[in-house]
Amino acid sequence: MVHGVIFAAWRAAIMRAMPNRWKPNVTVAAIVEHEGRFLLVEEDTADGLRLNNPAGHLDPGESPLQACVREVLEETAYDFEPEALVGVYLNRFTRTRTGDDITYLRFAFAGRVGTHHGWRTLDDGIVRAVWLTLPEIRACAERHRSPLVLQCLEDYLAGRRAPLELVHTDASVLQVPGHTRRTALT
């Protein structure tokens, strides 16, 4: 009973602090390992150069898998084929400059890269794609965009894999008014 009262008071305080209905930002991330190295991107952020998994926001009219394939291409110029769901992560972040309190819901997918399209211009803010070993990644943890960079890699290395079918996208999501209908990757 005491725990329930404490939780209710905590939840009420959180809800008062939020002016509108709370909604997490839905993001996707790719975990790609090749010959003992992991694919990361170096991003120019308000806090300086940061390392991140190839990742980004879910866009209207796409499934999480489609978003992950798109983000890897846009940020690294590699084609990406998702093979498994590594995990679903909830992370809270405060922007240094604005103090904004943001929550992210991240779907991390393991997979492999295919063709590299070296002619492609990378997304704004992406300085370069890099392949680093796990010790190199651990050694520069202070440069990670978020704690999820390493957490997703650790979960991948621990063998956490779930079938892609666990992430279902209803056909209604793929219908965006005024746009051509997409087909679900899953």
Tab-separated table of C-alpha atoms in Angstrom:
chain	number	residue	atom	x	y	z
A	1	MET	CA	0.000	0.000	0.000
A	2	VAL	CA	2.794	2.443	0.882
A	3	HIS	CA	4.516	1.846	-2.460
A	4	GLY	CA	1.249	2.541	-4.289
A	5	VAL	CA	0.787	5.852	-2.454
A	6	ILE	CA	4.381	6.899	-3.151
A	7	PHE	CA	4.045	5.971	-6.828
A	8	ALA	CA	0.745	7.873	-7.124
A	9	ALA	CA	2.297	11.002	-5.566
A	10	TRP	CA	5.349	10.745	-7.831
A	11	ARG	CA	3.169	10.282	-10.920
A	12	ALA	CA	0.953	13.245	-9.956
A	13	ALA	CA	4.044	15.483	-9.598
A	14	ILE	CA	5.322	14.393	-13.015
A	15	MET	CA	1.941	15.014	-14.655
A	16	ARG	CA	1.724	18.536	-13.145
A	17	ALA	CA	5.165	19.352	-14.569
A	18	MET	CA	4.051	18.473	-18.096
A	19	PRO	CA	1.885	21.152	-19.721
A	20	ASN	CA	0.489	18.884	-22.446
A	21	ARG	CA	-0.142	15.208	-22.843
A	22	TRP	CA	3.145	13.330	-22.662
A	23	LYS	CA	4.282	11.565	-25.817
A	24	PRO	CA	7.688	9.962	-26.281
A	25	ASN	CA	9.710	10.526	-29.447
A	26	VAL	CA	9.811	7.237	-31.354
A	27	THR	CA	13.237	6.457	-32.791
A	28	VAL	CA	15.026	3.558	-34.436
A	29	ALA	CA	18.669	2.496	-34.344
A	30	ALA	CA	20.792	0.020	-36.264
A	31	ILE	CA	23.351	-2.295	-34.702
A	32	VAL	CA	25.801	-3.396	-37.375
A	33	GLU	CA	28.869	-5.524	-36.662
A	34	HIS	CA	31.396	-6.463	-39.322
A	35	GLU	CA	34.695	-8.223	-38.604
A	36	GLY	CA	34.693	-7.159	-34.952
A	37	ARG	CA	33.850	-3.513	-35.614
A	38	PHE	CA	30.591	-1.632	-35.158
A	39	LEU	CA	29.158	0.984	-37.482
A	40	LEU	CA	28.599	4.326	-35.746
A	41	VAL	CA	28.121	7.875	-36.938
A	42	GLU	CA	29.877	10.992	-35.756
A	43	GLU	CA	27.358	13.822	-35.375
A	44	ASP	CA	27.816	17.551	-34.949
A	45	THR	CA	25.462	18.455	-32.077
A	46	ALA	CA	24.905	21.469	-29.825
A	47	ASP	CA	27.148	19.646	-27.328
A	48	GLY	CA	29.936	19.106	-29.871
A	49	LEU	CA	30.886	16.021	-31.874
A	50	ARG	CA	29.084	12.943	-30.583
A	51	LEU	CA	29.010	9.267	-31.535
A	52	ASN	CA	25.740	7.461	-32.110
A	53	ASN	CA	24.389	4.300	-33.628
A	54	PRO	CA	22.906	5.074	-37.045
A	55	ALA	CA	19.529	6.241	-35.754
A	56	GLY	CA	16.665	8.636	-36.199
A	57	HIS	CA	13.001	9.408	-35.834
A	58	LEU	CA	10.103	7.436	-37.213
A	59	ASP	CA	8.478	9.427	-40.036
A	60	PRO	CA	4.748	9.476	-40.802
A	61	GLY	CA	3.683	6.604	-43.040
A	62	GLU	CA	6.565	4.234	-42.335
A	63	SER	CA	7.134	1.186	-40.174
A	64	PRO	CA	9.982	1.064	-37.641
A	65	LEU	CA	11.840	-1.306	-39.973
A	66	GLN	CA	11.438	1.048	-42.929
A	67	ALA	CA	12.625	3.931	-40.752
A	68	CYS	CA	15.738	2.004	-39.736
A	69	VAL	CA	16.609	1.105	-43.334
A	70	ARG	CA	16.114	4.752	-44.354
A	71	GLU	CA	18.132	6.180	-41.458
A	72	VAL	CA	21.116	3.900	-42.093
A	73	LEU	CA	21.160	4.927	-45.754
A	74	GLU	CA	20.795	8.640	-44.946
A	75	GLU	CA	23.431	8.662	-42.202
A	76	THR	CA	26.026	6.183	-43.520
A	77	ALA	CA	25.280	5.730	-47.262
A	78	TYR	CA	24.987	1.952	-46.691
A	79	ASP	CA	22.025	-0.219	-47.602
A	80	PHE	CA	20.798	-1.986	-44.455
A	81	GLU	CA	18.973	-5.280	-44.019
A	82	PRO	CA	17.417	-5.746	-40.561
A	83	GLU	CA	17.660	-9.306	-39.218
A	84	ALA	CA	16.459	-9.102	-35.599
A	85	LEU	CA	15.066	-6.818	-32.935
A	86	VAL	CA	17.721	-6.258	-30.262
A	87	GLY	CA	15.481	-4.372	-27.873
A	88	VAL	CA	13.039	-1.596	-27.128
A	89	TYR	CA	14.462	1.154	-24.916
A	90	LEU	CA	12.954	4.067	-23.019
A	91	ASN	CA	15.358	6.908	-22.233
A	92	ARG	CA	14.897	10.382	-20.775
A	93	PHE	CA	17.145	13.211	-21.876
A	94	THR	CA	17.489	16.890	-20.975
A	95	ARG	CA	18.736	19.182	-23.729
A	96	THR	CA	21.750	21.116	-22.478
A	97	ARG	CA	20.928	24.386	-24.251
A	98	THR	CA	17.172	24.567	-23.692
A	99	GLY	CA	16.567	22.384	-20.661
A	100	ASP	CA	13.833	20.565	-22.601
A	101	ASP	CA	12.889	17.253	-21.000
A	102	ILE	CA	12.533	14.659	-23.769
A	103	THR	CA	11.759	10.962	-23.618
A	104	TYR	CA	12.771	8.615	-26.417
A	105	LEU	CA	11.298	5.216	-27.220
A	106	ARG	CA	13.964	3.454	-29.306
A	107	PHE	CA	13.630	0.286	-31.364
A	108	ALA	CA	17.105	-1.169	-32.005
A	109	PHE	CA	17.550	-3.597	-34.888
A	110	ALA	CA	20.549	-5.781	-35.680
A	111	GLY	CA	21.378	-6.415	-39.284
A	112	ARG	CA	23.956	-6.225	-41.976
A	113	VAL	CA	24.957	-3.591	-44.450
A	114	GLY	CA	25.123	-4.097	-48.182
A	115	THR	CA	26.158	-1.736	-50.923
A	116	HIS	CA	27.933	1.465	-49.934
A	117	HIS	CA	26.768	4.435	-52.010
A	118	GLY	CA	29.843	6.636	-51.619
A	119	TRP	CA	28.361	9.317	-53.854
A	120	ARG	CA	25.509	10.019	-51.394
A	121	THR	CA	25.575	13.121	-49.238
A	122	LEU	CA	25.060	12.227	-45.586
A	123	ASP	CA	22.269	13.773	-43.473
A	124	ASP	CA	22.760	17.269	-42.079
A	125	GLY	CA	24.849	17.098	-38.933
A	126	ILE	CA	26.441	13.753	-39.778
A	127	VAL	CA	30.187	14.280	-40.119
A	128	ARG	CA	31.077	10.711	-41.065
A	129	ALA	CA	30.383	7.029	-40.588
A	130	VAL	CA	33.018	5.145	-38.584
A	131	TRP	CA	33.787	1.504	-37.800
A	132	LEU	CA	35.026	1.058	-34.220
A	133	THR	CA	35.859	-1.901	-32.000
A	134	LEU	CA	33.998	-2.349	-28.723
A	135	PRO	CA	37.066	-1.301	-26.646
A	136	GLU	CA	37.333	1.883	-28.750
A	137	ILE	CA	33.634	2.596	-28.202
A	138	ARG	CA	33.883	1.996	-24.461
A	139	ALA	CA	36.977	4.223	-24.245
A	140	CYS	CA	35.077	7.249	-25.563
A	141	ALA	CA	31.800	6.867	-23.636
A	142	GLU	CA	31.845	10.574	-22.766
A	143	ARG	CA	31.377	11.303	-26.486
A	144	HIS	CA	28.292	9.079	-26.878
A	145	ARG	CA	25.087	10.859	-27.867
A	146	SER	CA	23.254	8.910	-25.157
A	147	PRO	CA	23.775	5.930	-22.841
A	148	LEU	CA	21.757	3.873	-25.330
A	149	VAL	CA	24.694	3.795	-27.772
A	150	LEU	CA	26.612	1.370	-25.566
A	151	GLN	CA	23.535	-0.301	-24.019
A	152	CYS	CA	22.289	-1.432	-27.439
A	153	LEU	CA	25.730	-2.804	-28.348
A	154	GLU	CA	26.034	-4.625	-25.011
A	155	ASP	CA	22.587	-6.180	-25.479
A	156	TYR	CA	23.537	-7.243	-29.001
A	157	LEU	CA	26.760	-8.836	-27.734
A	158	ALA	CA	24.780	-10.600	-24.973
A	159	GLY	CA	22.866	-12.351	-27.751
A	160	ARG	CA	19.584	-10.511	-27.348
A	161	ARG	CA	17.626	-11.094	-30.535
A	162	ALA	CA	13.910	-11.255	-31.164
A	163	PRO	CA	12.163	-11.998	-34.445
A	164	LEU	CA	11.300	-8.993	-36.587
A	165	GLU	CA	7.683	-10.177	-36.583
A	166	LEU	CA	7.355	-8.864	-33.012
A	167	VAL	CA	7.218	-5.354	-34.474
A	168	HIS	CA	3.913	-5.203	-36.316
A	169	THR	CA	2.860	-2.193	-38.363
A	170	ASP	CA	-0.797	-2.032	-39.313
A	171	ALA	CA	-1.524	-1.090	-42.931
A	172	SER	CA	-3.394	1.997	-41.707
A	173	VAL	CA	-0.080	3.512	-40.579
A	174	LEU	CA	1.322	3.252	-44.080
A	175	GLN	CA	-1.462	5.407	-45.509
A	176	VAL	CA	-0.544	9.075	-45.289
A	177	PRO	CA	-3.066	11.502	-46.812
A	178	GLY	CA	-1.721	13.063	-49.994
A	179	HIS	CA	1.132	10.554	-50.374
A	180	THR	CA	1.660	7.322	-52.266
A	181	ARG	CA	0.856	4.306	-50.103
A	182	ARG	CA	3.887	2.450	-48.783
A	183	THR	CA	4.053	-1.284	-48.349
A	184	ALA	CA	5.107	-2.718	-45.015
A	185	LEU	CA	8.589	-4.161	-44.647
A	186	THR	CA	7.042	-5.589	-41.469
